PDB file of C-alpha atoms and ligand atoms in Angstrom:
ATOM      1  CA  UNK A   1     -15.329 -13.275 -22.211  1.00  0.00           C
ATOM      2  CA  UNK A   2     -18.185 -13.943 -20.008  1.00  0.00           C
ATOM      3  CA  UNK A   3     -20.094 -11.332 -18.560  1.00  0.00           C
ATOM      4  CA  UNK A   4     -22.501 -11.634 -15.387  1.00  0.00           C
ATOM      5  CA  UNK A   5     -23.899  -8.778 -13.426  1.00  0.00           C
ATOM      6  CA  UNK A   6     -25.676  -8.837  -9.906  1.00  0.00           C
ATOM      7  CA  UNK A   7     -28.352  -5.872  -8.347  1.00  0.00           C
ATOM      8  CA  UNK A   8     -27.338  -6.910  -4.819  1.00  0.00           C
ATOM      9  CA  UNK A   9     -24.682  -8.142  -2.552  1.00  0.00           C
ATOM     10  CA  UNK A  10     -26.481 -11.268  -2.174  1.00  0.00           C
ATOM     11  CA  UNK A  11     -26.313 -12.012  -5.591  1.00  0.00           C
ATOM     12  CA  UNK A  12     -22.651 -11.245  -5.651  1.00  0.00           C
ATOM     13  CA  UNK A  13     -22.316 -14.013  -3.525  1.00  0.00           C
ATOM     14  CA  UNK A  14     -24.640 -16.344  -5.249  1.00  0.00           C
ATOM     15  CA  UNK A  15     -22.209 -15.727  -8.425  1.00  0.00           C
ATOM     16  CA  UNK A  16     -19.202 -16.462  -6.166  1.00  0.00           C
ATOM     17  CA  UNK A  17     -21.014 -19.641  -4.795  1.00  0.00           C
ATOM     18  CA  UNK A  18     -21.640 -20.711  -8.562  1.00  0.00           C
ATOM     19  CA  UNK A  19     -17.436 -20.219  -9.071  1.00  0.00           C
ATOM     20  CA  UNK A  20     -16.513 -21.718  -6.272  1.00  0.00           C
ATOM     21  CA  UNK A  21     -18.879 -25.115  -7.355  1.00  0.00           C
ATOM     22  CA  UNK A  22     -17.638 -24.932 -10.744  1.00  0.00           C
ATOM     23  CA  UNK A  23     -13.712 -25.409  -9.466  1.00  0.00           C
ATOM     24  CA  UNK A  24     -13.981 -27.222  -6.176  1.00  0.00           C
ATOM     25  CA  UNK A  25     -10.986 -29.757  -6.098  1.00  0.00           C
ATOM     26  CA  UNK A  26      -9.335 -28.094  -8.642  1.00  0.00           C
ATOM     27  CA  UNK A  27      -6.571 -25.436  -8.826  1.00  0.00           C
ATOM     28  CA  UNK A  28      -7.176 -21.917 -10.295  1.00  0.00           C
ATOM     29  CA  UNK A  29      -6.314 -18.077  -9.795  1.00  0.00           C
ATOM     30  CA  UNK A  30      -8.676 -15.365  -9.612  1.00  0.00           C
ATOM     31  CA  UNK A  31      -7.683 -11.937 -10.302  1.00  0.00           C
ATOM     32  CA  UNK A  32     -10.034  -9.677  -8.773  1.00  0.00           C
ATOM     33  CA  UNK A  33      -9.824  -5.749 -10.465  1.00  0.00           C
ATOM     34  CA  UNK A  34     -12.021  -2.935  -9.662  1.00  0.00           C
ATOM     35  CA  UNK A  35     -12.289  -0.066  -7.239  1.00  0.00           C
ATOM     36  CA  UNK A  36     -12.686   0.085  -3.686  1.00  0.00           C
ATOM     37  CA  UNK A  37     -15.931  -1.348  -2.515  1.00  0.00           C
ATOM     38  CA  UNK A  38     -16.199  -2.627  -6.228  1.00  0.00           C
ATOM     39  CA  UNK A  39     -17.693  -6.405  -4.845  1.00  0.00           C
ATOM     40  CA  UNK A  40     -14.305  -8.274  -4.562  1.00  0.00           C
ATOM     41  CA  UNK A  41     -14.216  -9.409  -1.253  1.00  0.00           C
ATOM     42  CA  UNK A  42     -18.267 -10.043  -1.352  1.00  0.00           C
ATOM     43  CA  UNK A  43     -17.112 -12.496  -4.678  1.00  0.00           C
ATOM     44  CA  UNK A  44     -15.001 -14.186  -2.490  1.00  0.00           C
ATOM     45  CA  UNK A  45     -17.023 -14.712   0.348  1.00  0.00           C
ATOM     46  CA  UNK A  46     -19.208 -16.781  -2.371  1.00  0.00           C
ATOM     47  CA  UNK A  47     -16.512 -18.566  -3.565  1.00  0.00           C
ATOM     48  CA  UNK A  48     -15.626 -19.511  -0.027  1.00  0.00           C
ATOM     49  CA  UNK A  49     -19.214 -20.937   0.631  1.00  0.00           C
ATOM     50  CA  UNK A  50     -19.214 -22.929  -2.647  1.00  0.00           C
ATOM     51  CA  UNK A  51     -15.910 -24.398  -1.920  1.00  0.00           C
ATOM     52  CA  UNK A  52     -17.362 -25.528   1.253  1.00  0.00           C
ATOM     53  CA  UNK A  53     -15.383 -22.872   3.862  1.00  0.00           C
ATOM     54  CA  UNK A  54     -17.686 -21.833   6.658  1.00  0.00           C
ATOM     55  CA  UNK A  55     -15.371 -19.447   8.072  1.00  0.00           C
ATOM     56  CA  UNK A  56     -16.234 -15.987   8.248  1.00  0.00           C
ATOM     57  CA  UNK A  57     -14.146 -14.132   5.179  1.00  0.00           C
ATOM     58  CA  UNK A  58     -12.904 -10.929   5.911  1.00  0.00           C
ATOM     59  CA  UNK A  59     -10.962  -8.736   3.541  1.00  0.00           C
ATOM     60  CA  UNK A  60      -7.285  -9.361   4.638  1.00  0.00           C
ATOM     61  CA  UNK A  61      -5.854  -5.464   3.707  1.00  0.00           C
ATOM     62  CA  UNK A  62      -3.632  -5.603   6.621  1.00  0.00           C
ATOM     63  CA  UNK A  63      -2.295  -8.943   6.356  1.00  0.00           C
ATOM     64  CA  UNK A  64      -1.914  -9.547   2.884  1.00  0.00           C
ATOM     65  CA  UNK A  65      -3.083 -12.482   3.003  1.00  0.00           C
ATOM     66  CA  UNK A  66      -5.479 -15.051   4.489  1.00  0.00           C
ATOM     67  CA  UNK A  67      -5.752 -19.044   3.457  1.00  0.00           C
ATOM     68  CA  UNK A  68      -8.934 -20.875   5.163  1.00  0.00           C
ATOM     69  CA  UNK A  69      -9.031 -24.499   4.744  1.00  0.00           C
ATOM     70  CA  UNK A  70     -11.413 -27.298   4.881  1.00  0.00           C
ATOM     71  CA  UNK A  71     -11.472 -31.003   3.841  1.00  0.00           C
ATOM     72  CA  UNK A  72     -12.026 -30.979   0.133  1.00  0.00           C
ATOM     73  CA  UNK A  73     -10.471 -27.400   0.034  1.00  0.00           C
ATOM     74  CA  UNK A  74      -8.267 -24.800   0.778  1.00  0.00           C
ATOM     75  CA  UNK A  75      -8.454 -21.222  -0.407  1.00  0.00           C
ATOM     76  CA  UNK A  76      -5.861 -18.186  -0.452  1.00  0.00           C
ATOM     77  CA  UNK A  77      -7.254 -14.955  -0.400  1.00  0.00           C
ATOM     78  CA  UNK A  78      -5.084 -12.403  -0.569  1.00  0.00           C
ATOM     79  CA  UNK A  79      -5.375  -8.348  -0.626  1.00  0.00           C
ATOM     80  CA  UNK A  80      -2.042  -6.382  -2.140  1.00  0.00           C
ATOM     81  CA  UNK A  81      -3.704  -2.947  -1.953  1.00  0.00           C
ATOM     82  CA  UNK A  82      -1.023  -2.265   1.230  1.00  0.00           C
ATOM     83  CA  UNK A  83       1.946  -4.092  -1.332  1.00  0.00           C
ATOM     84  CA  UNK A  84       3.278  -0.377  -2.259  1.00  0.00           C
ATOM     85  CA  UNK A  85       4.005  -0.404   1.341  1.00  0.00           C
ATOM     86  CA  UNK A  86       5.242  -3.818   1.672  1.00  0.00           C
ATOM     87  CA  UNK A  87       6.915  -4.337  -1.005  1.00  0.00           C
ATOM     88  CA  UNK A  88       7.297  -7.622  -2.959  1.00  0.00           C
ATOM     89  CA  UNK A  89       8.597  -9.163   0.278  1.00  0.00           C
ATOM     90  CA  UNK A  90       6.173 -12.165   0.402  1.00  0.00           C
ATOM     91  CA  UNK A  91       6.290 -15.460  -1.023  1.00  0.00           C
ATOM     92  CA  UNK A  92       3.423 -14.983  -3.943  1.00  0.00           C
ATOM     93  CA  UNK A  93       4.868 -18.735  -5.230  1.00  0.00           C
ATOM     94  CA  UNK A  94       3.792 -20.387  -2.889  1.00  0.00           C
ATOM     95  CA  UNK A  95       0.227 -19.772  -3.229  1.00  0.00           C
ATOM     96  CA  UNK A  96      -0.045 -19.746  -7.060  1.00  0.00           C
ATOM     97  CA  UNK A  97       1.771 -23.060  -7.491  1.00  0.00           C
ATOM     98  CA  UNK A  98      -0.295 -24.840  -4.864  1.00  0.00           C
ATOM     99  CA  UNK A  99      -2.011 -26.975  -6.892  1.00  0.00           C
ATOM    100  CA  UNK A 100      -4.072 -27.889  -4.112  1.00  0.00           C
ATOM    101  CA  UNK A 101      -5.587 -24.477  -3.551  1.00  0.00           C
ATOM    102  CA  UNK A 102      -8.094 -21.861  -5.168  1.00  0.00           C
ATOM    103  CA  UNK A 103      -6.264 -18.298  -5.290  1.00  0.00           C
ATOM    104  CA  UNK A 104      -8.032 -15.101  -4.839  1.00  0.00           C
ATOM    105  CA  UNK A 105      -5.973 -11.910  -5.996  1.00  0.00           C
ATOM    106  CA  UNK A 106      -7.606  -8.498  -4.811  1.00  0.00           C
ATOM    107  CA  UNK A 107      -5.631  -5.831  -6.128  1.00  0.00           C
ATOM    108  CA  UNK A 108      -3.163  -7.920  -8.520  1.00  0.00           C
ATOM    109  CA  UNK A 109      -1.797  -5.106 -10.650  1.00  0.00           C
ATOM    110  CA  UNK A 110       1.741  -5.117  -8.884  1.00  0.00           C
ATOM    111  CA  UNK A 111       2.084  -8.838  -9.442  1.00  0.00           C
ATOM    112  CA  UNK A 112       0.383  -9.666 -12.547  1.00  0.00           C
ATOM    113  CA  UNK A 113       3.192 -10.270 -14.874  1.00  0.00           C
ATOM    114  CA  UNK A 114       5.046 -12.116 -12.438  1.00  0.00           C
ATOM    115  CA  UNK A 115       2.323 -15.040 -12.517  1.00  0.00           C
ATOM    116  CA  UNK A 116       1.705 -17.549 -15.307  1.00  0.00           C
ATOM    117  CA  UNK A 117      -0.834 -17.289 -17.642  1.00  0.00           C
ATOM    118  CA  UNK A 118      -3.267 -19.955 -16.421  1.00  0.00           C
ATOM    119  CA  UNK A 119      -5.613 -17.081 -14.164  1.00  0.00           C
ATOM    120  CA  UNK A 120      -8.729 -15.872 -14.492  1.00  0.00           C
ATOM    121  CA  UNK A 121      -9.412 -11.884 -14.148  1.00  0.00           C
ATOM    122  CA  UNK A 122     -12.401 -10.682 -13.429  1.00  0.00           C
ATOM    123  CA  UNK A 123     -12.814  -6.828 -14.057  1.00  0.00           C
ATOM    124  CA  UNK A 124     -15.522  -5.338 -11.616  1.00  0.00           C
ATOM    125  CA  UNK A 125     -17.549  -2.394 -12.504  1.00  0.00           C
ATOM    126  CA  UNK A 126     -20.632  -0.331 -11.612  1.00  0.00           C
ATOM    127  CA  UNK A 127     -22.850   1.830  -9.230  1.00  0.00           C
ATOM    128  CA  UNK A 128     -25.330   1.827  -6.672  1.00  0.00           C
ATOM    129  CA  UNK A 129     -26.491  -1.951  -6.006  1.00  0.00           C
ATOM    130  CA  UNK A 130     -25.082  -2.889  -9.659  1.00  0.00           C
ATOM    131  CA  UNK A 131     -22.267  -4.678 -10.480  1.00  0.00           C
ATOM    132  CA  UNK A 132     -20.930  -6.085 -13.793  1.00  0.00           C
ATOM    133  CA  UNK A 133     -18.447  -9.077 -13.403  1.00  0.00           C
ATOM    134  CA  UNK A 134     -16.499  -9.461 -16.970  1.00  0.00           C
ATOM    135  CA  UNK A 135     -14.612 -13.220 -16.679  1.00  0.00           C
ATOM    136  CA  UNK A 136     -11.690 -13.648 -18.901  1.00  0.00           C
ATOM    137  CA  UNK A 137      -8.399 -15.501 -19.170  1.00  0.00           C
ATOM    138  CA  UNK A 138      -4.861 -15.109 -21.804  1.00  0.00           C
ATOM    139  CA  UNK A 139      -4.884 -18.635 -21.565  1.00  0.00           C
ATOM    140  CA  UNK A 140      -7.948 -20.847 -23.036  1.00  0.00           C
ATOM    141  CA  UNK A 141      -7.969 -24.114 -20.817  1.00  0.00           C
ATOM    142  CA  UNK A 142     -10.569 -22.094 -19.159  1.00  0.00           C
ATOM    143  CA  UNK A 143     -13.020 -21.582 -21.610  1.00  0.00           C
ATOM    144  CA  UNK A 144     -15.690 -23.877 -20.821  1.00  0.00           C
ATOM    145  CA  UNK A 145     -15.572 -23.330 -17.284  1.00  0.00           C
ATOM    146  CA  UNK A 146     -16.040 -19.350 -17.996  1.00  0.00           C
ATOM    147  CA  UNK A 147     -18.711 -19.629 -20.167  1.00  0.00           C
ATOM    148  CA  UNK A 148     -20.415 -22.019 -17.524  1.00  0.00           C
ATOM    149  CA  UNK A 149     -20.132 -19.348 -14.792  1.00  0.00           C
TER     150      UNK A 149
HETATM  151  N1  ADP B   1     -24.304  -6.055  -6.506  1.00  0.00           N
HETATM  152  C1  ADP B   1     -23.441  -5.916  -5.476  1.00  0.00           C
HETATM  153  N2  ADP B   1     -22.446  -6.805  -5.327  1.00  0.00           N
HETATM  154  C2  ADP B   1     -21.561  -6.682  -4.313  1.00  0.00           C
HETATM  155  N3  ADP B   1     -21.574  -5.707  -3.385  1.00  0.00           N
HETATM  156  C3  ADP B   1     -22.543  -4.799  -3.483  1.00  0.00           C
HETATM  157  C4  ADP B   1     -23.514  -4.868  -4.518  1.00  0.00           C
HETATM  158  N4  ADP B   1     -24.355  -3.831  -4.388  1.00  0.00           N
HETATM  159  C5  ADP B   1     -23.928  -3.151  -3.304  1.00  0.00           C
HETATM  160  N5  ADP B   1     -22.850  -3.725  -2.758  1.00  0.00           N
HETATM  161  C6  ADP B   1     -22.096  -3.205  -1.584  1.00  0.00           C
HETATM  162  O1  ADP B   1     -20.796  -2.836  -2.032  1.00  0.00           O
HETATM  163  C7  ADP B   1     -19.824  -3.162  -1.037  1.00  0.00           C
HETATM  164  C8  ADP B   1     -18.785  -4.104  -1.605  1.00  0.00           C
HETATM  165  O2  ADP B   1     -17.780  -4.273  -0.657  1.00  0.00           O
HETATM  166  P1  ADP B   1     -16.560  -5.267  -0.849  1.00  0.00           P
HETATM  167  O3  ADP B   1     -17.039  -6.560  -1.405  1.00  0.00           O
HETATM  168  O4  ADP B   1     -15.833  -5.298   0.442  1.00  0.00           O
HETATM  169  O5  ADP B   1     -15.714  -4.500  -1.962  1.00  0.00           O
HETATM  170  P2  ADP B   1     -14.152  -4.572  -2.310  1.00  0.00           P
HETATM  171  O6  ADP B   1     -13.598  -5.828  -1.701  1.00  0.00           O
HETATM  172  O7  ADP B   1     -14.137  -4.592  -3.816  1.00  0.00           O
HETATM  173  O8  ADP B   1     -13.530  -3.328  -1.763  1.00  0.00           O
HETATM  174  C9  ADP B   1     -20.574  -3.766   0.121  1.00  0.00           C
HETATM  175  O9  ADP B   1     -20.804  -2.757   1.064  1.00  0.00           O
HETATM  176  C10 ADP B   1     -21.893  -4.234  -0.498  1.00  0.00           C
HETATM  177  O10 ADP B   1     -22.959  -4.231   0.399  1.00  0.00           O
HETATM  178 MG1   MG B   2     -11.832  -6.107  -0.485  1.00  0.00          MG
END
């Protein structure tokens, strides 16, 4: 486990930049888990800017899901706090199998065990302007890359 923690929203998205170097071109899910306001959608506006997006990220609650693209990348975010709602009536496969795109989870507890074990969950805690980010993965063909974040 890898553990990183930020005293401001701009270093949220510094950390999120650093992610999104570390896999550009590559394929990988983030699970994003903590309460509302926790930093999860301010992660993934980093992640967007170090995978190159320029678009303007905002938090997709009431669409599920939003995928921004650019040359080198292409990035799914979606946000399955409204799934209770819903219902499993979307098709989560084809985001996690395309191995073309980086895959941002915000509220992933409905769909968790439905995924394969190749993600990365990042538990999100803390108060005031400070956040701890704990990285961690059941699977280890990510351990370098978390201990590099
Ligand atoms: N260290 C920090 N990292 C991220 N956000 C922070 C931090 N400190 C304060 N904040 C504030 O917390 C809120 C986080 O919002 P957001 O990223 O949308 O949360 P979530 O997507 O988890 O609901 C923002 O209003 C942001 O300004
Ligand atoms: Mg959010």
């Amino acid at each position: 486990m890898k553990v990183v923690t930020t005293n401001s929203e701009l270093e949220t998205i510094e950390l999120g930049k650093k992610i999104g170097n570390i896999f550009k071109g590559r394929h990988v899910v983030f699970l994003l888990d903590g309460d509302l306001a926790a930093g999860k959608t301010t992660l993934t506006k980093g992640i967007a800017k170090g995978l190159g997006i320029t678009d303007v990220i905002k938090s997709p609650t009431f669409t599920i899901m939003k995928e921004y693209e650019n040359d080198e990348a292409k990035l799914y975010h979606l946000d399955l706090y409204r799934l209770i709602d819903i219902g499993l009536d979307f098709d989560l496969e084809e985001y996690v199998f395309d191995k073309d795109s980086f895959v941002v989870i915000e509220w992933p507890y409905q769909v968790v065990d439905l995924l394969p074990d190749n993600y990365i969950l990042v538990k999100i805690e803390g108060n005031l302007n400070n956040r701890t980010f704990k990285f961690s993965s059941p699977n280890e063909m990510y351990e370098k890359e978390i201990n590099e974040i």
